[in-house]
């Protein structure tokens, strides 16, 4: 049950004074969290923090007022300049002056009667806004305050500015926030006392009040103690939810997997290369987890081409030593088929049986595979979500390996392992993720980082080229094809739309076919599974030498002898996605290159992205830079990842608080697993406040 003290905060915003049905719908569209169907609670309004502030403390004269800064002027109204009928789109100007000079108060589409009432001729008024100068003449466009000295006394000198929505006035929203603050109860402190003291955090209520009732715009700085306090609260709630998920997964008794290492050794001997130090280190951690009677819940982070699949193979060989089966789950059918093809040759040499199960299997083929899985005849089953359908029964599922983990959320992690008796879970991603984001998304897991690339991999030469030189790039592509090379040509969209000027993959393929004929293939997300497979098979075999693709080839597609990738509109991609795409080449010993085609002129962010791509191939550095340039919301593709985004915390500005919150959450769950202590009860309120109700259910289920 939610603590009753929180009830006022979970009432609809329509219960606040001055918030009727129409306004509550507008506020709901602005502040309601995802999944709330646009219905906002009082809590949601309190967590809708100002994004800026109007500072009216600065009094200036017209002549000395700095450009682009909000100032308050005391002026006398002289006359009006209304536009003629022929120039209705021209603004109306109210001309005013003080002892230092003249200013035009400028309004677009303003009614003359309204302006004359607002600015009576001969009156002395206060006006606030930004001053700009055109041809040396001062102007203030749409002042944010106009009134007498008496009116100004009732106005806050520092006024918060909130993110807004059409149809909702700032005044109504501010009044709603003020009424919401009155509903805020005094809550028991949930932060551990030593952290509270070290960080000099103000109380929860005082923190919210100081941000909504600003005394100085500097209080909105992410480093402000009140803002840091609320960021820590949000991180702590998130990390507690992940810690409870972790405890739930670990609670089910695991088993010890792996015996004398004989099958692992046989599998390793089948490899045509030596393991890198990074692979050996990751395997040591994984083998130790598997040998323990506790369940393994581990994330394996590896850069593009670092050799995660080989690590997975050897982990699955260790499971076989104990007679257990392994399931390898891939997010797409292309990737599942590729894993199956890549692993099969090693499995044959190691004496491991392997099968592929996808949604495309039906009839007797499917029945045969299901029977072999149920009997234990198959050691390793590779596939998509089809691996976890109701009719798939495993004889003894001991290890679940999930590829491209960032596409699956916490709830899916829990459901993936229900096919076996508490199987170990190893999840892998080729998307290097900054440490802060790892804690945010995967705080319920132990983490291994796989550094380095297999021996023999050459650096990838990366160049940025303007679209003006497209003909030159096409000519170089032709020479590469004549030399026996294979190329990817990546386009952002499948087909042109009226709202986009991006070149479509289909259109680009047609253009390139005019030069290279049947050497050009096409792969995009709207093709059926068999069509994609056929196109990639043609590319692998060399029937086509250039494949035009959308970002469907971003993750995992492996054609080792492809040595050139051209990425159109590179300025439109995030850094991590560019890095993933570039990782499609440089997978063999021959020199490879990546051409970033961009449309000039470039913005500052796009320039910075392309510069980083030219400077480094280190995916972890690229991920850190991407976080700085884009923020956490886009980095993992939040909509597809099941990963939360934060309403108050800024992952870059508050990164130092995340680790502290993770450690505190784990310690609390270890010492007070049912949250029954005085602090535990306070923490329950925190979990409800920040929408982590599911964690409370895990607590009860545990």
XYZ file of C-alpha atoms in Angstrom:
702
model
C 0.000 0.000 0.000
C 1.184 3.492 -0.811
C 1.867 5.475 2.382
C -1.233 7.606 3.091
C 0.946 10.702 3.657
C 1.568 10.708 -0.132
C -2.149 10.741 -1.056
C -2.315 14.538 -1.691
C 0.580 14.209 -4.181
C -1.168 11.408 -6.090
C -4.411 13.342 -6.526
C -5.176 14.674 -10.017
C -3.955 18.199 -10.807
C -7.646 19.017 -11.365
C -8.003 19.068 -7.534
C -5.773 22.176 -7.374
C -7.366 25.630 -7.137
C -7.601 27.309 -10.528
C -7.024 24.077 -12.511
C -10.239 23.179 -14.302
C -10.874 20.260 -16.687
C -9.458 22.057 -19.754
C -6.298 23.256 -17.983
C -5.736 19.832 -16.369
C -5.707 18.231 -19.845
C -3.112 20.781 -21.021
C -0.976 20.232 -17.910
C -1.323 16.451 -18.359
C 0.023 16.639 -21.890
C 2.984 18.632 -20.574
C 3.996 16.842 -17.360
C 2.381 13.378 -17.205
C 4.998 10.586 -17.335
C 4.984 7.975 -20.149
C 2.240 5.406 -19.644
C 0.031 7.770 -17.616
C -2.274 8.419 -20.610
C -1.799 12.174 -20.211
C -3.323 12.218 -16.712
C -1.123 14.336 -14.441
C -0.878 14.085 -10.675
C 0.161 16.835 -8.253
C 3.544 15.065 -7.936
C 4.139 15.421 -11.703
C 3.638 19.180 -11.484
C 6.127 19.416 -8.595
C 8.746 17.519 -10.633
C 8.243 19.863 -13.624
C 11.190 22.102 -12.793
C 11.944 25.530 -14.311
C 14.235 25.549 -17.336
C 15.214 29.198 -16.923
C 14.392 32.433 -15.111
C 13.460 36.045 -15.768
C 15.583 38.309 -13.607
C 13.896 41.699 -13.072
C 16.386 42.898 -10.492
C 18.416 44.693 -13.144
C 17.232 48.313 -13.522
C 18.802 50.192 -16.439
C 18.387 53.266 -18.589
C 17.743 52.827 -22.299
C 21.177 54.020 -23.418
C 23.108 51.783 -20.993
C 20.929 48.643 -21.264
C 23.068 45.728 -22.571
C 21.826 43.833 -25.644
C 20.113 40.472 -25.168
C 19.804 40.705 -21.355
C 16.502 41.045 -19.481
C 16.310 44.490 -17.903
C 13.621 46.671 -16.374
C 13.222 50.218 -17.738
C 11.120 53.122 -16.454
C 9.805 54.928 -19.562
C 7.279 57.597 -20.600
C 4.899 56.666 -23.470
C 5.159 59.133 -26.395
C 3.226 57.878 -29.442
C 2.210 54.834 -31.547
C 3.367 53.713 -35.003
C 0.624 51.511 -36.506
C 1.329 49.706 -39.815
C -0.585 50.830 -42.913
C -3.339 48.648 -44.395
C -0.987 47.681 -47.215
C 1.666 46.447 -44.732
C -0.419 44.511 -42.204
C 2.393 42.042 -41.573
C 4.558 44.864 -40.227
C 4.750 45.255 -36.432
C 3.186 47.959 -34.299
C 5.624 50.116 -32.338
C 4.992 52.036 -29.136
C 7.609 54.771 -28.889
C 8.762 55.641 -25.369
C 11.692 57.449 -23.773
C 13.640 58.089 -20.591
C 16.304 60.702 -19.793
C 18.946 58.730 -21.764
C 17.127 58.083 -25.031
C 14.269 56.537 -26.998
C 13.041 52.922 -27.412
C 10.503 51.148 -29.646
C 8.303 48.626 -27.803
C 7.494 46.284 -30.678
C 4.452 43.993 -31.101
C 3.445 41.733 -33.972
C -0.264 41.284 -34.825
C -1.378 43.360 -31.829
C -4.821 45.035 -31.810
C -4.636 48.830 -31.626
C -7.302 49.154 -28.890
C -5.472 46.662 -26.670
C -2.157 48.480 -27.138
C -3.640 51.912 -26.442
C -5.174 50.571 -23.212
C -1.899 48.890 -22.163
C 0.232 51.959 -23.002
C -1.755 55.164 -22.248
C -0.084 58.188 -23.826
C 1.889 60.331 -21.380
C 1.968 57.629 -18.653
C 5.202 56.544 -16.953
C 5.432 52.717 -16.884
C 7.868 49.934 -16.047
C 8.666 47.493 -18.870
C 10.782 44.310 -18.617
C 12.350 42.385 -21.485
C 15.418 41.993 -23.664
C 16.767 45.073 -25.400
C 18.089 44.739 -28.963
C 19.414 47.422 -31.260
C 18.663 47.793 -34.965
C 20.646 50.456 -36.835
C 21.558 51.929 -33.455
C 17.927 52.250 -32.355
C 16.864 50.429 -29.176
C 13.946 48.007 -29.394
C 12.175 45.626 -26.998
C 10.063 42.953 -28.737
C 6.976 41.777 -26.787
C 8.004 42.919 -23.271
C 7.282 40.185 -20.708
C 5.940 42.738 -18.202
C 4.248 46.104 -18.601
C 2.754 47.987 -15.654
C 2.892 50.773 -13.145
C 5.374 50.875 -10.281
C 2.534 49.648 -7.997
C 1.865 46.659 -10.330
C 5.551 45.764 -10.337
C 5.624 45.491 -6.548
C 3.372 42.400 -6.719
C 5.615 40.726 -9.295
C 8.517 38.443 -8.242
C 11.898 39.996 -8.992
C 13.112 36.554 -10.165
C 10.457 34.574 -12.005
C 10.825 30.894 -13.009
C 10.335 30.024 -16.669
C 8.912 26.533 -17.295
C 8.827 24.335 -20.400
C 5.368 25.110 -21.826
C 2.720 23.761 -24.174
C 0.364 25.532 -26.574
C -2.781 26.926 -24.942
C -1.384 27.022 -21.400
C -0.352 30.392 -19.994
C 2.792 30.716 -17.819
C 0.724 32.516 -15.177
C -1.751 29.617 -14.849
C 1.076 27.057 -14.690
C 2.951 29.046 -12.015
C -0.233 29.303 -9.953
C -0.746 25.526 -10.290
C 2.810 24.869 -9.103
C 2.350 27.213 -6.130
C -0.830 25.347 -5.131
C 0.949 21.990 -5.584
C 3.731 23.113 -3.215
C 1.109 23.767 -0.533
C 0.079 20.076 -0.773
C 3.640 18.858 -0.185
C 3.864 17.094 3.211
C 6.942 16.918 5.430
C 8.414 13.503 4.639
C 10.782 11.377 6.679
C 14.394 11.657 5.427
C 15.404 8.710 3.206
C 19.010 9.673 2.396
C 21.715 7.984 4.463
C 22.949 10.548 7.082
C 26.634 10.433 6.080
C 25.754 11.189 2.419
C 23.405 13.962 3.517
C 26.206 15.557 5.539
C 28.952 15.052 2.934
C 26.907 16.606 0.114
C 25.288 19.314 2.296
C 21.897 18.393 0.829
C 18.912 20.489 1.970
C 15.706 18.596 2.920
C 13.467 17.268 0.098
C 10.685 19.798 0.615
C 13.087 22.746 0.903
C 14.842 21.638 -2.294
C 11.638 21.646 -4.349
C 10.501 24.954 -2.874
C 13.813 26.693 -3.586
C 13.748 25.635 -7.258
C 10.134 26.724 -7.790
C 10.462 29.937 -5.709
C 13.702 31.232 -7.170
C 15.650 33.998 -5.495
C 18.442 33.928 -8.077
C 18.661 32.335 -11.566
C 21.944 30.688 -10.440
C 19.865 28.357 -8.246
C 18.905 26.459 -11.437
C 22.537 25.444 -11.988
C 22.866 21.618 -11.928
C 25.586 22.069 -9.256
C 23.155 23.831 -6.892
C 22.728 21.651 -3.728
C 18.918 21.632 -4.075
C 19.100 20.382 -7.675
C 21.766 17.815 -6.727
C 19.616 16.638 -3.824
C 16.645 15.932 -6.114
C 18.929 14.289 -8.693
C 20.268 12.007 -5.966
C 16.713 11.147 -4.883
C 15.850 10.160 -8.456
C 19.033 8.089 -8.839
C 18.457 6.394 -5.475
C 14.895 5.396 -6.405
C 16.155 4.026 -9.731
C 19.038 2.118 -8.161
C 16.806 0.672 -5.440
C 14.446 -0.659 -8.121
C 17.390 -2.258 -9.936
C 18.822 -3.654 -6.679
C 15.467 -5.276 -5.884
C 15.346 -6.721 -9.417
C 18.868 -8.061 -8.932
C 17.949 -9.597 -5.568
C 14.880 -11.238 -7.134
C 17.007 -12.793 -9.884
C 19.688 -13.895 -7.445
C 17.193 -15.262 -4.907
C 16.246 -18.240 -7.033
C 18.901 -20.819 -6.220
C 21.352 -21.128 -9.082
C 23.679 -24.027 -9.797
C 27.333 -24.606 -10.416
C 28.131 -24.931 -14.139
C 31.379 -26.122 -15.737
C 33.468 -29.078 -14.586
C 36.990 -30.010 -15.702
C 37.149 -27.538 -18.600
C 37.602 -30.278 -21.225
C 34.864 -29.080 -23.591
C 35.996 -25.458 -23.192
C 39.557 -26.466 -24.070
C 38.323 -28.360 -27.148
C 36.256 -25.362 -28.253
C 39.222 -23.010 -27.730
C 41.484 -25.292 -29.802
C 38.947 -25.040 -32.658
C 39.506 -21.285 -32.889
C 41.859 -20.113 -35.666
C 43.297 -17.421 -33.377
C 44.527 -16.814 -29.827
C 42.177 -15.201 -27.300
C 42.979 -11.555 -26.587
C 43.901 -10.568 -22.998
C 40.519 -8.825 -22.797
C 38.667 -12.014 -23.778
C 40.665 -14.095 -21.277
C 39.895 -11.612 -18.473
C 36.153 -11.541 -19.297
C 36.035 -15.350 -19.465
C 37.752 -15.655 -16.080
C 34.985 -13.501 -14.556
C 32.237 -15.435 -16.358
C 33.647 -18.885 -15.467
C 33.873 -17.823 -11.796
C 30.224 -16.707 -11.860
C 29.114 -19.927 -13.543
C 31.048 -22.141 -11.092
C 29.358 -20.374 -8.143
C 26.057 -21.814 -6.844
C 24.572 -18.295 -7.115
C 23.005 -17.215 -10.383
C 25.148 -15.274 -12.814
C 23.615 -11.946 -13.876
C 26.386 -10.333 -15.928
C 26.665 -7.714 -18.690
C 29.501 -8.115 -21.194
C 30.330 -4.789 -22.813
C 32.577 -5.040 -25.830
C 33.544 -2.545 -28.461
C 32.738 -3.253 -32.105
C 34.753 -6.297 -33.224
C 36.139 -7.079 -29.755
C 35.139 -10.746 -30.010
C 32.094 -11.121 -27.737
C 30.664 -14.050 -29.717
C 33.735 -16.170 -28.993
C 33.365 -15.392 -25.279
C 29.721 -16.509 -25.491
C 30.741 -19.739 -27.282
C 33.203 -20.687 -24.532
C 30.669 -19.853 -21.810
C 28.151 -22.123 -23.555
C 30.843 -24.843 -23.752
C 31.257 -24.532 -19.966
C 27.486 -25.029 -19.522
C 27.644 -28.191 -21.657
C 30.278 -29.637 -19.285
C 27.504 -29.844 -16.690
C 25.056 -31.294 -19.216
C 23.127 -28.000 -19.528
C 21.750 -26.386 -22.673
C 22.334 -22.757 -23.699
C 20.069 -20.330 -25.553
C 21.521 -17.397 -27.523
C 18.915 -14.691 -28.141
C 19.469 -12.108 -30.906
C 17.249 -9.047 -31.534
C 16.834 -9.649 -35.286
C 16.628 -12.634 -37.588
C 19.597 -11.413 -39.659
C 21.729 -11.412 -36.512
C 20.420 -14.792 -35.324
C 21.270 -16.418 -38.668
C 24.687 -14.823 -38.652
C 25.438 -16.062 -35.130
C 24.318 -19.538 -36.140
C 26.531 -19.534 -39.239
C 29.519 -18.122 -37.338
C 29.254 -20.500 -34.368
C 28.439 -23.667 -36.339
C 31.969 -24.197 -37.642
C 33.448 -23.937 -34.136
C 30.694 -26.109 -32.577
C 31.342 -28.906 -35.074
C 35.037 -28.954 -34.151
C 34.242 -28.854 -30.418
C 31.583 -31.562 -30.559
C 28.723 -29.233 -29.626
C 25.333 -29.578 -31.351
C 23.681 -26.306 -32.436
C 20.306 -25.374 -33.968
C 18.629 -22.208 -35.245
C 15.026 -21.451 -34.206
C 13.212 -18.406 -35.615
C 9.648 -17.360 -36.309
C 10.164 -18.525 -39.882
C 10.300 -22.202 -38.840
C 6.980 -24.018 -39.192
C 5.429 -27.423 -39.771
C 7.585 -30.520 -39.509
C 10.825 -28.525 -39.485
C 9.738 -26.718 -36.336
C 8.359 -29.888 -34.729
C 11.657 -31.669 -35.333
C 13.678 -28.860 -33.767
C 11.345 -28.616 -30.755
C 11.609 -32.365 -30.164
C 15.423 -32.235 -30.333
C 15.496 -29.305 -27.882
C 13.112 -31.050 -25.450
C 15.164 -34.274 -25.532
C 18.447 -32.460 -24.894
C 19.851 -33.535 -28.261
C 20.669 -29.866 -29.016
C 23.295 -28.149 -26.816
C 23.056 -24.586 -28.159
C 19.850 -23.038 -29.515
C 20.253 -19.747 -31.416
C 17.266 -17.588 -32.306
C 15.049 -14.565 -31.849
C 12.215 -14.197 -29.310
C 10.883 -17.469 -30.761
C 13.225 -19.161 -28.245
C 10.844 -18.199 -25.432
C 7.455 -19.024 -26.957
C 5.127 -21.283 -24.958
C 5.669 -24.414 -27.077
C 9.476 -24.308 -26.733
C 10.466 -26.708 -23.927
C 14.106 -27.224 -22.902
C 15.374 -30.378 -21.242
C 17.785 -28.391 -19.051
C 18.344 -24.716 -19.860
C 21.384 -23.633 -17.829
C 22.618 -20.469 -19.616
C 20.802 -17.686 -21.444
C 22.970 -15.374 -23.586
C 21.294 -12.199 -24.855
C 22.941 -10.212 -27.654
C 22.440 -6.441 -27.941
C 21.059 -6.196 -24.421
C 20.203 -2.489 -24.669
C 17.174 -3.465 -26.757
C 15.655 -5.360 -23.838
C 14.481 -3.792 -20.565
C 14.638 -4.965 -16.954
C 11.241 -6.693 -17.099
C 12.319 -8.663 -20.178
C 15.502 -9.704 -18.365
C 13.343 -11.290 -15.686
C 11.080 -13.080 -18.197
C 13.880 -14.413 -20.435
C 15.078 -16.899 -17.857
C 11.747 -18.493 -16.877
C 12.228 -21.370 -19.349
C 14.875 -23.000 -17.170
C 15.555 -23.663 -13.497
C 17.135 -20.316 -12.615
C 19.592 -20.333 -15.559
C 22.637 -18.087 -15.566
C 22.215 -14.898 -17.609
C 24.951 -13.345 -19.747
C 23.938 -10.287 -21.722
C 26.155 -8.652 -24.351
C 26.237 -5.325 -26.102
C 28.468 -3.949 -28.836
C 27.291 -0.458 -27.933
C 29.971 0.972 -25.651
C 28.058 2.705 -22.866
C 29.457 5.365 -20.515
C 29.861 4.133 -16.942
C 27.076 6.399 -15.668
C 24.634 4.972 -18.203
C 25.704 1.416 -17.385
C 24.733 2.080 -13.767
C 21.468 3.732 -14.856
C 20.355 0.951 -17.206
C 22.101 -2.121 -15.807
C 22.601 -1.415 -12.106
C 21.124 -4.854 -11.390
C 24.027 -6.593 -13.129
C 27.738 -7.259 -12.706
C 29.717 -5.768 -15.586
C 32.672 -7.014 -17.638
C 34.314 -4.682 -20.141
C 35.995 -6.312 -23.120
C 38.906 -4.154 -24.235
C 41.079 -4.634 -27.324
C 40.476 -6.213 -30.713
C 41.611 -9.583 -32.101
C 45.154 -9.691 -33.502
C 45.578 -8.645 -37.115
C 42.757 -6.074 -37.201
C 43.953 -2.968 -39.032
C 42.884 0.590 -38.096
C 40.027 2.048 -40.164
C 40.897 5.242 -42.064
C 38.019 7.691 -41.534
C 37.447 10.773 -43.691
C 34.658 13.369 -43.769
C 33.664 14.511 -47.267
C 31.090 17.073 -48.403
C 28.259 16.035 -50.763
C 29.824 18.387 -53.309
C 32.350 15.610 -53.955
C 29.775 12.829 -54.444
C 30.886 12.125 -58.028
C 34.445 11.669 -56.801
C 33.284 9.155 -54.165
C 31.273 7.197 -56.767
C 34.368 7.082 -59.004
C 36.497 5.794 -56.113
C 33.830 3.171 -55.362
C 34.081 1.999 -58.973
C 37.867 1.632 -58.695
C 37.473 -0.318 -55.446
C 34.999 -2.708 -57.098
C 37.417 -3.204 -60.013
C 40.090 -4.083 -57.413
C 37.822 -6.764 -55.931
C 36.717 -4.773 -52.865
C 33.245 -4.858 -51.254
C 31.439 -1.720 -50.034
C 28.544 -0.787 -47.782
C 26.654 2.390 -48.733
C 24.412 3.491 -45.848
C 21.404 5.820 -46.204
C 19.251 7.108 -43.325
C 15.789 6.507 -44.863
C 14.143 3.896 -47.066
C 12.294 6.335 -49.327
C 11.909 10.068 -49.805
C 9.155 11.829 -47.858
C 7.825 15.322 -48.450
C 9.158 16.418 -45.074
C 12.690 15.144 -45.583
C 15.527 15.922 -47.942
C 17.411 12.736 -47.060
C 18.380 10.514 -49.939
C 16.455 7.259 -49.867
C 18.199 3.897 -49.951
C 16.052 2.772 -52.894
C 16.822 5.932 -54.842
C 20.563 5.694 -54.097
C 20.591 2.044 -55.204
C 18.978 3.037 -58.521
C 21.573 5.782 -59.079
C 24.495 3.442 -58.311
C 23.061 0.734 -60.598
C 23.441 3.206 -63.470
C 27.200 2.997 -62.825
C 27.694 -0.545 -61.525
C 24.695 -2.529 -62.801
C 24.022 -5.843 -61.063
C 26.941 -5.333 -58.693
C 24.559 -3.246 -56.507
C 22.351 -4.893 -53.845
C 19.818 -3.371 -51.445
C 18.904 -4.159 -47.791
C 16.399 -2.226 -45.673
C 14.045 -2.768 -42.745
C 10.861 -3.041 -44.803
C 12.080 -6.094 -46.693
C 10.921 -9.538 -45.574
C 13.333 -11.845 -43.752
C 14.028 -14.068 -46.803
C 14.614 -10.972 -49.002
C 17.179 -9.571 -46.542
C 18.893 -12.960 -46.229
C 19.114 -13.304 -50.013
C 20.546 -9.787 -50.408
C 23.182 -10.377 -47.713
C 24.016 -13.829 -49.122
C 24.639 -12.228 -52.537
C 26.920 -9.661 -50.912
C 28.837 -12.275 -48.911
C 29.329 -14.517 -51.961
C 30.504 -11.597 -54.118
C 27.553 -11.741 -56.535
C 27.005 -8.104 -55.532
C 30.011 -5.956 -54.615
C 28.205 -2.977 -53.117
C 25.176 -3.149 -50.816
C 23.054 -0.062 -50.251
C 21.505 -0.342 -46.793
C 19.627 1.496 -44.098
C 20.815 1.195 -40.504
C 19.450 -2.375 -40.457
C 23.141 -3.321 -40.875
C 24.147 -1.248 -37.830
C 24.575 -4.120 -35.396
C 26.389 -7.380 -35.864
C 26.261 -7.923 -39.629
C 29.539 -9.646 -40.477
C 31.052 -9.698 -43.966
C 34.783 -9.845 -43.142
C 36.006 -8.958 -46.628
C 33.928 -5.751 -46.849
C 36.526 -3.009 -46.523
C 34.786 0.307 -47.327
C 31.687 1.936 -45.848
C 30.128 5.169 -47.110
C 27.656 6.805 -44.681
C 25.378 9.423 -46.258
C 24.191 12.372 -44.156
C 26.657 11.396 -41.448
C 25.803 14.671 -39.706
C 22.323 13.283 -38.913
C 23.593 10.275 -36.943
C 24.686 10.119 -33.314
C 28.306 9.257 -32.549
C 27.568 5.789 -31.171
C 25.531 4.892 -34.247
C 28.292 6.128 -36.571
C 30.753 3.994 -34.594
C 28.492 0.931 -34.908
C 28.155 1.446 -38.651
C 31.897 1.930 -39.104
C 32.389 -1.368 -37.274
C 30.936 -3.234 -40.271
C 34.370 -2.883 -41.912
C 37.851 -3.464 -40.544
C 36.887 -7.031 -39.598
C 39.755 -8.727 -41.437
C 43.439 -8.049 -42.030
C 43.104 -5.785 -45.065
C 43.134 -1.976 -44.624
C 39.615 -0.490 -44.425
C 38.107 2.949 -44.770
C 34.987 4.851 -43.722
C 33.679 7.846 -45.694
C 31.392 10.221 -43.780
C 29.372 12.099 -46.419
C 27.865 15.288 -45.000
C 25.728 18.150 -46.276
C 27.346 21.549 -45.654
C 27.169 23.792 -43.736
C 27.685 21.790 -40.536
C 26.401 22.868 -37.114
C 28.787 22.912 -34.149
C 27.540 19.584 -32.738
C 27.813 17.821 -36.104
C 31.331 19.218 -36.570
C 32.315 17.911 -33.135
C 30.875 14.463 -33.911
C 32.716 14.063 -37.196
C 35.954 15.302 -35.597
C 35.711 12.651 -32.856
C 35.069 9.950 -35.468
C 38.233 10.943 -37.346
C 40.323 11.049 -34.156
C 39.521 7.727 -32.497
C 38.161 4.201 -32.869
C 37.832 3.719 -29.106
C 34.136 3.039 -28.656
C 34.193 3.839 -24.948
C 35.665 7.300 -25.555
C 33.156 7.819 -28.368
C 30.300 6.876 -26.035
C 31.459 9.389 -23.420
C 31.647 12.124 -26.080
C 28.198 11.139 -27.372
C 26.758 11.528 -23.879
C 28.201 15.058 -23.732
C 26.859 15.984 -27.172
C 23.448 14.351 -27.043
C 22.502 13.630 -23.439
C 21.306 10.304 -22.130
C 17.854 10.331 -23.766
C 19.017 9.381 -27.240
C 22.181 7.477 -26.534
C 20.678 4.042 -26.160
C 17.564 4.829 -28.145
C 15.378 5.103 -25.040
C 12.152 4.165 -26.785
C 13.486 0.781 -27.884
C 15.665 0.013 -24.897
C 13.229 -0.205 -22.024
C 15.640 2.152 -20.314
C 14.290 4.996 -18.228
C 15.111 8.603 -18.854
C 15.406 10.949 -15.887
C 13.104 13.893 -15.227
C 15.324 15.834 -12.823
C 18.808 14.308 -12.905
C 21.302 15.128 -15.645
C 23.489 12.080 -16.242
C 26.508 14.120 -17.250
C 26.259 16.881 -14.617
C 25.321 14.480 -11.794
C 27.420 11.461 -12.790
C 29.278 11.464 -9.464
C 26.005 10.891 -7.587
C 25.030 7.773 -9.555
C 27.733 5.510 -8.131
C 27.018 6.731 -4.605
C 23.298 5.963 -5.110
C 24.094 2.489 -6.471
C 26.329 1.606 -3.502
C 23.820 2.990 -0.999
C 20.926 1.064 -2.624
C 22.811 -2.245 -2.559
C 23.902 -1.737 1.051
C 20.350 -0.871 2.123
C 18.867 -3.965 0.448
C 21.589 -6.116 2.030
C 20.980 -4.783 5.561
C 17.211 -4.171 5.377
C 15.965 -6.477 2.600
C 12.253 -5.924 3.319
C 12.594 -2.161 3.951
C 10.984 -2.416 7.400
C 13.380 -0.138 9.333
C 12.539 3.535 9.889
C 14.705 4.474 6.917
C 13.253 1.568 4.945
C 9.742 2.962 5.420
C 10.955 6.386 4.219
C 12.550 4.735 1.186
C 9.223 3.089 0.305
C 7.741 6.601 0.038
C 10.655 7.591 -2.215
C 9.990 4.629 -4.542
C 6.317 5.627 -4.916
C 7.203 9.288 -5.427
C 9.486 8.495 -8.352
C 7.148 5.964 -9.959
C 9.015 2.795 -8.951
C 5.863 0.998 -7.751
C 6.974 -2.205 -9.514
C 9.947 -2.385 -7.159
C 7.529 -2.556 -4.203
C 5.844 -5.538 -5.899
C 9.250 -7.225 -6.234
C 9.769 -6.562 -2.544
C 6.530 -8.328 -1.669
C 7.157 -11.169 -4.147
C 10.606 -11.685 -2.649
